[in-house]
Structures are given as structure tokens and as C-alpha cells.
């Protein structure tokens, strides 16, 4: 302290003041200090006063400080406090890292009984949590919401100017449709189940369940942020009013720590950061206190269930007989609990989750992988089951988002994430024979080649983390994210409803499809749409917007009921049964993510063709048009128009074949089919040399990379070949019938060239598609140009068997985005099958591309992204493209008449040995004559005999007739071109 000397004062002490004077001075000074600190702590909360008297923060600008407990300083290497809106310069409006918050769902939820503020305070005191000294229902806070909002990179959705005057566009129309779906889901819930946890739309009532310990209104809290972001202001105010008046916490049941955290606390925190309304902050903190007893374990790893009444905890009974905590549950608390410390000043929340990090950091991990089950008592792994889907998923998501939320200062989270991702890629990531990238599950070194719907969030997660990876890995991670997301899209595209199953497998020649009924359901999950959103925001590729809209249309068609949205029990049924539950995460995430990719980006103008359609048809008309235009080419083909035509006329054509969906029967016969493939000879092409006539190496990359069959072998049930049987009453030798009829005519013209993925096969197309998929993953059973379809005829008949000769015209699309389409069209596929008349036994099967001529393949590829782009054409020769059965079909087991097992396949996999009797054919037709009749069926003009020119002139002269000449173009299989 400096005190200036004044004349007349004698320096009687080192301070230059006499004792009485010094006493008076100190008394004055102490009064001033008391006054100042009284103003600081007793007057209304003011950040300005704090800046006057408190020492400045040392952390980087833009970060809100989390109160530090003096006896618990943050350890070196721990994360900085959470930062919902980093102050660093924004890389762009659509930066995937700028998400305000994130919550991952598993699939349940509920809550009940109203209470009052007094009971809430009593319950909080009795929960064992560190007290927050509430005064009249409030929780003190130093968080400055206005300062937080001022640092946001972009305006918060829900606070923008009136959008009613926006110009009409396809994007605007789609956004409004999704908002309508959200409004309908909310109003249905409000009408039939307000205050209950979930709506049951079929019975039009509410559902409570037992996952939330008596808490109620899960749908209300989970919907808050979506209602706000979609600017559904009236509905948001309804939800807010319910939280203020009816959401009470003095409940006494057992609750899931994980579910309460992600749905309730996550929902309340999101609502607070969007609005600054204190009711959301206070409820979140008090609910967080009620969860703290779950952490009372020897290791600090929380158990999965907490009893709100007694403060006790336990693990789930199904988790290793009640001895384990689940990685996805205790690993998905970090984001919310750091924010609870931020908003309350109570360090206990942050300490709990930092301890979880410490345990996971120090424990040995098999091959760098994190198993799903951990003992909260010993801190040891209980089982080496690793999954990026259920039981493990959101742990990895919270790591990368903790890094982003901390303004990229949480180095521990970053290191753990990239180390885990590297181990996952090394040990779990696989590529199927059909070229689909998936993340398998790991059980002690043995892989289950399946992927759950929950694991489909990983495409978005990997895309989100690609930006901060090592520079040499960034492009690789972006590509990996795109490939995984594409695989998840395939799980949707290969179902009849265009919605994905709960789990899908990669084995036995089947890829990205569920193999049993128990995995075929869809419960309105958001993970696939979430990945579309992240990939869209990162790449702005229109394919992700298209895929997302396909999901929206499927939800509208198959999941919407008269009183809300419901999950379905079988995605492979076009008339699925509903599960009678509108999940909370459908409103919180599925519709939320759908709006995010679709609605609020101004980076892409709608194509002129779409704008023109909007002006012509109007908003409602364009929506109806889009619902019919399944391939999104802005044209309605006859196939696309067929459903509406059937509805208008009231007539539905009868089919003589229905694809059977029979449960697996161990006694049914199966056969193994082997694919033999030799790639096209480049020297047989006229334009294959790089640069010749403008042909680039990139344009031919799909052809050059196709060197082996996609599936060298596959197992089929004999009954799968039923489509090759002749129609009833159609048993004449050589009389053709259509397996897949041609749909091209003078009225239909041809199908679009600008496509990448084939439409899902239906009916008899399924077996043809599966067979051709053994060559390449993208066969088009229906060709763009005539000839189109598959035709067959009988060449031999016995008492029990048919020999069927067939001819198929199909083609393959060899490129993927961003390359332009490359079409590979063999001249024809031909072959034969010998099968029993009831299709329970196949004696022989062969399918091949004829190779006895010098050219047998037509190729076409686009040089632009539109249908009118230039197209290059070439022809070439493929030496071998053949499928052949390795032997007759045989059963895996043999049962007697009473169903008792007589014999079965050996453990080594060797088939049962049978001796097959020789078939005694009663009538036969030559191969040559059958081939001629099938050719005439494909080319009706060949019913007339065509002669070489010289022979034609000789006969015309002899018969005194004119000669009519015709030039055939495109019939590659008979070399007429």
C-alpha cells in the first residue's frame, strides 16, 4: 500500500502514520470493504459488479467458467468447462460441429404422479445429493444467458423472422410437410395422452411404463427443443406450461440412470439453452441431484438403476446376472453432467463423470476396444463383447462431442475417441462381398457379421470427427462415414416399406437384410436419418437429402395412423402391423434431424425442373407428385402410376404368383450355387484406351475395378426357385411364358439413364435379383431399353420334374456417386433349371452369358449429371459370366413321419449323402428350338423369316415379289448391329 506523506505528520512508523491515525484509517478501510462485498453478494445478481471486484478469468474468451472446489482442483489433462457455443470463428453455416446438444436414444421411456414444490425439496434433500441451497424453489446460478446467446455463431432456429413470405420451393414444401407431421404427432399426444410418457395411437391412450421411477411427461420434455426449432410456438408454450405446472419430482420408483439423463435432463438442458427460461434449468439440476446415488459404488462407476425413494442402486438383472454396468449408459453422462455443474455451480456432477473417464483411461482394453460390460465393484470387464450398436453406441459419440463442446480443449476425450475409432476400424469394420461397408460385433475375437440400427449413427459420428483427425486421415474418415451411411441406407432400400430393420446381417449371400422376424421391426428410430443429416451438412451432396426424404415418405405411408405415429413389426411387409407406440425420440430426434437436413440450409437452390413443377402443380400437388415419383427423376412412369391407377379404377390385377415368406424349415432342401467370372477384355473395346475419343480413366473406373464376382458362392432354398415353374395349365413344350414381363412399349419409351441404384425387386424379380447380385451388387432386373424381362419355356417333362429353359435381359450399373452412371448390358443371360413340380427339389441349375460370339456386352456411360448429358457407347467381350449349382438340393436334416431326427448334416458342414435316381423324361424339346422360340418372344418381329441379302433377292426373283430390307440396331446377342 502506498500512502503519500503529508506535511505536519511525523513518521512514527514505517507506514508514515501514527498509531491513532492508523487505527482510524483501517477502520474506514474495513467499512469500505464490507460495503463493497455486501453489494457483491447481497444485492441482485450482476455480472458487472462481479467484474469490478472479482479477479479476471484466465481461460480463453467465450468460455463460461465452472466453479472449482478449492479442495478438488482440475487435474492436468482434464477437460475445460463445457462451452455450448465456442467463440472461435465459424468454418461455415453448416459446420457439423456446431450442434447445440446431442442425445442418443435406445428405445423406451415413461413417468407419473404430480407433486408440489415442498415435496420436491424434501425428496432432493433425502436423495443423498450435495445440497444446492434452494431458496423458494430456485437454484442460484452465475450463468449469464444473455452473454451466452451473444456468442452464438448463428441465430437460434425458432427465433428467426417470419418465414411465411419465403419463396415457394421444393425444400420449403418438404420442410412444411415435416412440420405438419410434428404438429400432428404432438397434437395426437396432447389429445390422448398428455402428461403420460408416451402415446399409444391405436388404443388412443397413454403409456407410463417403469423406466423412469414414476416421472411422467417424457414426450413433453423430449419434444421441447424440436417444437422450438420448428417454430411451433403455440405447441412449445403448451409444453412449457405443462413443465411449469405439472412436472413434479417427488417420485419414489426405480429409474434408469441413462434414460432419465438423456431424455429428461438432456431435454430440459436443451430447452434452457434455447430459451433461457429458469424453469428448465432448475428442474434439470434438481433431477440431476436425484440421480447421484447411482454413483455410490466402490469404483464410482454408476449402476444402471437408482431408487428415488431409498437412494439405493442396482444393476440391470440382464446385465451379466446383475453384476455389470453398461458402457453406453455410464459412458453417456458426460455432456449433461458437465452442464449441470456449469448451471448450478455444484462441482459434484463434473467430479462424477471425470471419475468415469479416469477408470476407463486406466483399465486395460483388449486390442484397444471397449467391451460393453464393466463391473462397478471391481472395475474389471465382465465380458469381451464389443458393439458400436446397442450397449456401446453413445459412449463413442459422447467422446467426440465432449471434445467439440469444450471448444476443442478436452484433449483426453479427443485422444480416447481417435484411439477407439482406430481399434474399431482395425477389428470390426468389414466390407461385404457385395461391397457394403459395415461395423460387425466382436465377441472375444469372433465376429458377428451383423449391424444394428443403433449402430447407424456411426456414419454421422465419423463424419463429425473427420475434421479434427490427423490430416492424412481426414479424407479417409469422410469416405468411411459415407460408406457406412450408404450401407445403412441399403438396409432401408432393401425392405418393402423403405424403413430399416432393428438389425441386419451379412451372410449366406444376403446382405443388409434381417434374417429373422424378431429383428425385422422398426420403432421410429432416428440413427439413419441422423447420419444423413451430418453427411448432408458436411458434403451438401443431394443424395442425402433424397434419402432423407424417402424416409419421411415411408414414415408417412406406413407409420402414420389416425391418432399418431407408430412403429411397425415387419419392414418386409407392405401391410405391416403397428406396435401401438409413438416413441418420444421420434419427436425429439427423427423429425428433428429430418428438418435439419431438409429445411434450414440455403446453400442449394432447387433445380429448375422442380421449381417449374411447383409453379405448375402448387404445394399440395407437388407433394402428391413427389409421393408417386419414387425414383425422384421428376417423371411418373407407368410402374410408379400403377398404385394410384388401381385406387382410381378400383381394380387390382391378380397375380399368379405371390412371393412366399415361409419360416426357415431345417428339413427343407438347399443348394449351393457357385459364381464363375472373368472380367471383360479391355482390348475388345474400341474406346478403352485412356484419352481415346475423350474416354477418361475415371469414366471406366467401375468397369476396371470389377474383376471378381461379388459373391463367389451362395446358398439358396429350393423353394426360392418356384418362380421358374410354369403358370397353371401352361405345360406345352416350347410355349413361352413371362417370368418377368416387359413393361416397355411405344407408350413408355425407355427408363432413365441417370440412376445409380436399382429399385427393390418385387415378386418373381427377387430370385432373379439375388442370382444376378452374385456377379455385382447393383443389377437392374428391368433394363432401360427393350428387350426387357425374363421369358421361359419347358424343354422336358416327366412325372415329377420339369426342365425349364429361360432367357433374361438385365444390366448392371457399375459406378457410384460422384462418378456418373456406367451401364453394363450383357447381350442376354440364358440357362436352364431342372426342378420338381412342387419346387421342393432342384436337380440342376445353370445361368450364363453366351460367349461363342466375338462381342457379347454393350456399355454406355454418361458424361454429366442430367438425363440429357452426353452418353458414350461401346461394345466388348466378356469371357465368362456364369452361375452353376454344385449339385442337387439336399436337406440339412432327415425326419421320420413323426418328426423325429433320423440323420443330419455333419458338424464339419459336409452335406448328407444321397443317391439320386435318373429322371425318365416323357417329352423333350431340343435346346436350339427352345432358344429360337424364346428369341421370338423377346423380338416379336422375328416371327417373320429374315434372309441374307443375296438369298432374299434370289427368292424374290423366283417368286416375283419385292424385297423389304430392315436394319436391326441394338440386338447385340445375335450380332445384327
Coordinates of N, CA, C and O in Angstrom, one line a residue, residues 381-458:
X381 N -13.6 -55.6 -16.8 CA -14.5 -56.0 -17.8 C -15.1 -57.4 -17.4 O -14.4 -58.3 -17.0
X382 N -16.4 -57.5 -17.7 CA -17.1 -58.8 -17.3 C -17.3 -59.7 -18.5 O -17.5 -60.9 -18.4
X383 N -17.2 -59.2 -19.7 CA -17.4 -60.0 -20.9 C -16.8 -59.2 -22.1 O -17.0 -58.0 -22.2
X384 N -16.1 -59.9 -23.0 CA -15.5 -59.2 -24.1 C -16.4 -59.2 -25.3 O -16.2 -59.8 -26.3
X385 N -17.6 -58.5 -25.1 CA -18.5 -58.3 -26.2 C -18.4 -56.8 -26.5 O -18.7 -55.9 -25.7
X386 N -18.0 -56.5 -27.8 CA -17.8 -55.1 -28.2 C -18.8 -54.8 -29.3 O -19.0 -55.6 -30.3
X387 N -19.5 -53.7 -29.2 CA -20.5 -53.3 -30.2 C -20.5 -51.8 -30.3 O -20.5 -51.1 -29.3
X388 N -20.6 -51.3 -31.5 CA -20.8 -49.9 -31.7 C -22.3 -49.6 -31.8 O -22.8 -48.4 -31.9
X389 N -23.1 -50.6 -31.8 CA -24.6 -50.5 -31.7 C -25.0 -50.5 -30.3 O -24.4 -49.9 -29.4
X390 N -26.2 -51.2 -30.0 CA -26.7 -51.3 -28.7 C -25.7 -51.7 -27.6 O -24.8 -52.6 -27.9
X391 N -25.7 -51.2 -26.5 CA -24.9 -51.4 -25.3 C -23.6 -50.6 -25.4 O -22.9 -50.4 -24.3
X392 N -23.2 -50.1 -26.5 CA -21.9 -49.4 -26.6 C -22.0 -48.1 -27.3 O -21.2 -47.2 -27.1
X393 N -23.0 -47.8 -28.1 CA -23.0 -46.8 -29.1 C -22.7 -45.4 -28.6 O -21.7 -44.7 -29.0
X394 N -23.5 -44.8 -27.7 CA -23.3 -43.4 -27.4 C -22.1 -43.1 -26.6 O -21.7 -41.9 -26.5
X395 N -21.4 -44.1 -26.0 CA -20.1 -43.8 -25.4 C -19.2 -43.2 -26.3 O -18.5 -42.2 -26.0
X396 N -19.1 -43.7 -27.6 CA -18.2 -43.2 -28.6 C -18.6 -41.8 -29.0 O -17.8 -40.9 -29.3
X397 N -19.9 -41.6 -29.2 CA -20.5 -40.4 -29.6 C -20.2 -39.2 -28.6 O -19.9 -38.1 -29.0
X398 N -20.3 -39.6 -27.3 CA -20.1 -38.6 -26.3 C -18.6 -38.2 -26.2 O -18.3 -37.0 -25.8
X399 N -17.7 -39.0 -26.6 CA -16.3 -38.7 -26.6 C -16.0 -37.5 -27.6 O -15.4 -36.5 -27.3
X400 N -16.4 -37.7 -28.9 CA -16.1 -36.7 -29.9 C -16.9 -35.4 -29.6 O -16.4 -34.3 -29.8
X401 N -18.1 -35.5 -29.1 CA -18.9 -34.3 -28.8 C -18.4 -33.6 -27.5 O -18.6 -32.4 -27.4
X402 N -17.8 -34.4 -26.6 CA -17.1 -33.7 -25.5 C -16.0 -32.8 -25.9 O -15.8 -31.7 -25.4
X403 N -15.3 -33.3 -26.9 CA -14.1 -32.6 -27.5 C -14.7 -31.3 -28.1 O -14.1 -30.2 -27.9
X404 N -15.7 -31.4 -28.9 CA -16.3 -30.3 -29.6 C -16.9 -29.3 -28.6 O -16.8 -28.1 -28.7
X405 N -17.6 -29.8 -27.6 CA -18.3 -29.0 -26.6 C -17.3 -28.1 -25.8 O -17.7 -27.1 -25.3
X406 N -16.1 -28.7 -25.6 CA -15.2 -28.0 -24.8 C -14.4 -26.9 -25.6 O -13.4 -26.4 -25.1
X407 N -14.9 -26.5 -26.7 CA -14.2 -25.6 -27.6 C -12.8 -26.2 -28.0 O -11.8 -25.5 -28.2
X408 N -12.8 -27.6 -28.1 CA -11.7 -28.3 -28.6 C -10.5 -28.2 -27.6 O -9.3 -28.0 -28.0
X409 N -10.8 -28.2 -26.3 CA -9.7 -28.2 -25.3 C -9.7 -29.5 -24.5 O -8.7 -29.8 -23.8
X410 N -10.7 -30.4 -24.6 CA -10.7 -31.6 -23.9 C -9.9 -32.7 -24.6 O -10.4 -33.5 -25.3
X411 N -8.6 -32.6 -24.5 CA -7.6 -33.4 -25.2 C -7.8 -34.9 -24.8 O -7.6 -35.8 -25.6
X412 N -8.2 -35.2 -23.6 CA -8.4 -36.5 -23.1 C -9.6 -37.2 -24.0 O -9.4 -38.3 -24.4
X413 N -10.7 -36.5 -24.1 CA -11.8 -37.0 -24.9 C -11.3 -37.2 -26.4 O -11.7 -38.2 -27.0
X414 N -10.6 -36.3 -26.9 CA -10.1 -36.4 -28.3 C -9.2 -37.7 -28.5 O -9.4 -38.5 -29.4
X415 N -8.3 -37.8 -27.6 CA -7.4 -39.0 -27.7 C -8.1 -40.3 -27.5 O -7.9 -41.3 -28.3
X416 N -9.1 -40.4 -26.6 CA -9.8 -41.6 -26.4 C -10.7 -41.9 -27.6 O -10.8 -43.1 -28.0
X417 N -11.3 -40.9 -28.2 CA -12.1 -41.1 -29.4 C -11.3 -41.7 -30.6 O -11.7 -42.7 -31.1
X418 N -10.2 -41.0 -30.9 CA -9.5 -41.5 -32.1 C -8.8 -42.8 -31.9 O -8.6 -43.6 -32.8
X419 N -8.4 -43.1 -30.6 CA -7.8 -44.4 -30.3 C -8.9 -45.5 -30.5 O -8.6 -46.5 -31.0
X420 N -10.1 -45.2 -30.0 CA -11.2 -46.2 -30.1 C -11.6 -46.4 -31.5 O -11.8 -47.5 -32.0
X421 N -11.6 -45.3 -32.3 CA -12.0 -45.4 -33.7 C -11.0 -46.2 -34.5 O -11.4 -47.0 -35.4
X422 N -9.7 -46.0 -34.2 CA -8.7 -46.8 -34.9 C -8.9 -48.3 -34.6 O -8.7 -49.2 -35.5
X423 N -9.1 -48.6 -33.3 CA -9.3 -50.0 -32.9 C -10.6 -50.6 -33.6 O -10.6 -51.8 -34.1
X424 N -11.7 -49.8 -33.7 CA -12.9 -50.3 -34.3 C -12.6 -50.6 -35.8 O -13.1 -51.6 -36.3
X425 N -11.9 -49.7 -36.5 CA -11.7 -49.9 -37.9 C -10.8 -51.1 -38.1 O -11.0 -51.8 -39.1
X426 N -9.8 -51.3 -37.2 CA -8.9 -52.4 -37.4 C -9.6 -53.8 -37.2 O -9.4 -54.7 -37.9
X427 N -10.5 -53.9 -36.2 CA -11.0 -55.1 -35.8 C -12.5 -55.4 -36.1 O -12.9 -56.5 -36.1
X428 N -13.3 -54.3 -36.3 CA -14.7 -54.5 -36.5 C -15.2 -54.1 -37.9 O -16.2 -54.7 -38.4
X429 N -14.6 -53.2 -38.6 CA -15.1 -52.8 -39.9 C -14.8 -53.8 -40.9 O -13.6 -54.3 -41.0
X430 N -15.8 -54.2 -41.7 CA -15.7 -55.2 -42.8 C -16.3 -54.7 -44.0 O -17.2 -53.7 -44.0
X431 N -16.0 -55.3 -45.2 CA -16.7 -55.0 -46.4 C -17.2 -56.3 -46.9 O -16.5 -57.3 -47.0
X432 N -18.5 -56.3 -47.2 CA -19.2 -57.5 -47.7 C -18.8 -57.8 -49.1 O -18.2 -57.0 -49.8
X433 N -19.1 -59.1 -49.5 CA -18.8 -59.4 -51.0 C -19.5 -58.5 -51.9 O -19.0 -58.3 -53.0
X434 N -20.6 -57.9 -51.5 CA -21.4 -57.0 -52.4 C -20.9 -55.6 -52.3 O -21.4 -54.7 -52.9
X435 N -19.8 -55.3 -51.5 CA -19.2 -54.0 -51.5 C -19.8 -53.1 -50.4 O -19.5 -51.9 -50.5
X436 N -20.5 -53.6 -49.5 CA -21.1 -52.8 -48.4 C -20.2 -52.8 -47.2 O -19.8 -53.8 -46.7
X437 N -19.9 -51.6 -46.7 CA -19.0 -51.4 -45.5 C -19.9 -51.4 -44.3 O -20.9 -50.7 -44.2
X438 N -19.6 -52.3 -43.3 CA -20.4 -52.4 -42.1 C -19.5 -52.6 -40.9 O -18.3 -52.9 -41.0
X439 N -20.0 -52.3 -39.7 CA -19.3 -52.5 -38.4 C -19.9 -53.7 -37.7 O -21.0 -53.7 -37.2
X440 N -19.1 -54.8 -37.7 CA -19.6 -56.0 -37.1 C -19.5 -55.9 -35.5 O -18.9 -55.0 -35.0
X441 N -20.0 -56.9 -34.9 CA -19.9 -57.0 -33.4 C -18.8 -58.1 -33.1 O -18.6 -59.1 -33.8
X442 N -18.1 -57.9 -32.0 CA -16.9 -58.7 -31.6 C -17.2 -59.4 -30.3 O -17.5 -58.8 -29.3
X443 N -17.1 -60.7 -30.3 CA -17.3 -61.5 -29.1 C -16.0 -62.3 -28.8 O -15.9 -63.4 -29.3
X444 N -15.1 -61.7 -28.0 CA -13.9 -62.5 -27.7 C -13.1 -62.9 -28.9 O -12.4 -63.9 -28.9
X445 N -13.0 -62.1 -29.9 CA -12.2 -62.4 -31.1 C -13.0 -63.0 -32.2 O -12.5 -63.1 -33.3
X446 N -14.3 -63.3 -32.0 CA -15.1 -63.9 -33.1 C -16.1 -62.8 -33.5 O -16.8 -62.2 -32.7
X447 N -16.3 -62.6 -34.8 CA -17.2 -61.6 -35.3 C -18.6 -62.1 -35.6 O -18.7 -63.2 -36.2
X448 N -19.5 -61.3 -35.2 CA -20.9 -61.5 -35.7 C -21.1 -60.5 -36.8 O -21.0 -59.3 -36.6
X449 N -21.3 -61.0 -38.0 CA -21.4 -60.1 -39.1 C -22.8 -59.5 -39.3 O -23.6 -59.8 -40.2
X450 N -23.1 -58.7 -38.3 CA -24.4 -58.0 -38.3 C -24.2 -56.6 -37.8 O -23.2 -56.3 -37.2
X451 N -25.1 -55.8 -38.1 CA -25.1 -54.4 -37.7 C -26.5 -54.0 -37.3 O -27.5 -54.2 -37.9
X452 N -26.6 -53.4 -36.1 CA -27.9 -52.9 -35.6 C -28.2 -51.5 -36.1 O -27.3 -50.8 -36.4
X453 N -29.5 -51.3 -36.1 CA -30.0 -49.9 -36.5 C -29.3 -48.9 -35.6 O -28.9 -47.8 -36.1
X454 N -29.1 -49.2 -34.3 CA -28.5 -48.2 -33.4 C -27.1 -47.9 -33.8 O -26.6 -46.8 -33.5
X455 N -26.4 -48.8 -34.5 CA -25.0 -48.5 -34.9 C -25.0 -47.6 -36.1 O -23.9 -47.1 -36.5
X456 N -26.1 -47.3 -36.7 CA -26.1 -46.5 -37.9 C -25.9 -45.0 -37.6 O -25.7 -44.2 -38.6
X457 N -25.8 -44.6 -36.4 CA -25.4 -43.3 -36.0 C -23.9 -43.0 -36.4 O -23.5 -41.9 -36.5
X458 N -23.2 -44.1 -36.5 CA -21.7 -44.0 -36.6 C -21.3 -43.3 -37.8 O -20.2 -42.7 -37.8

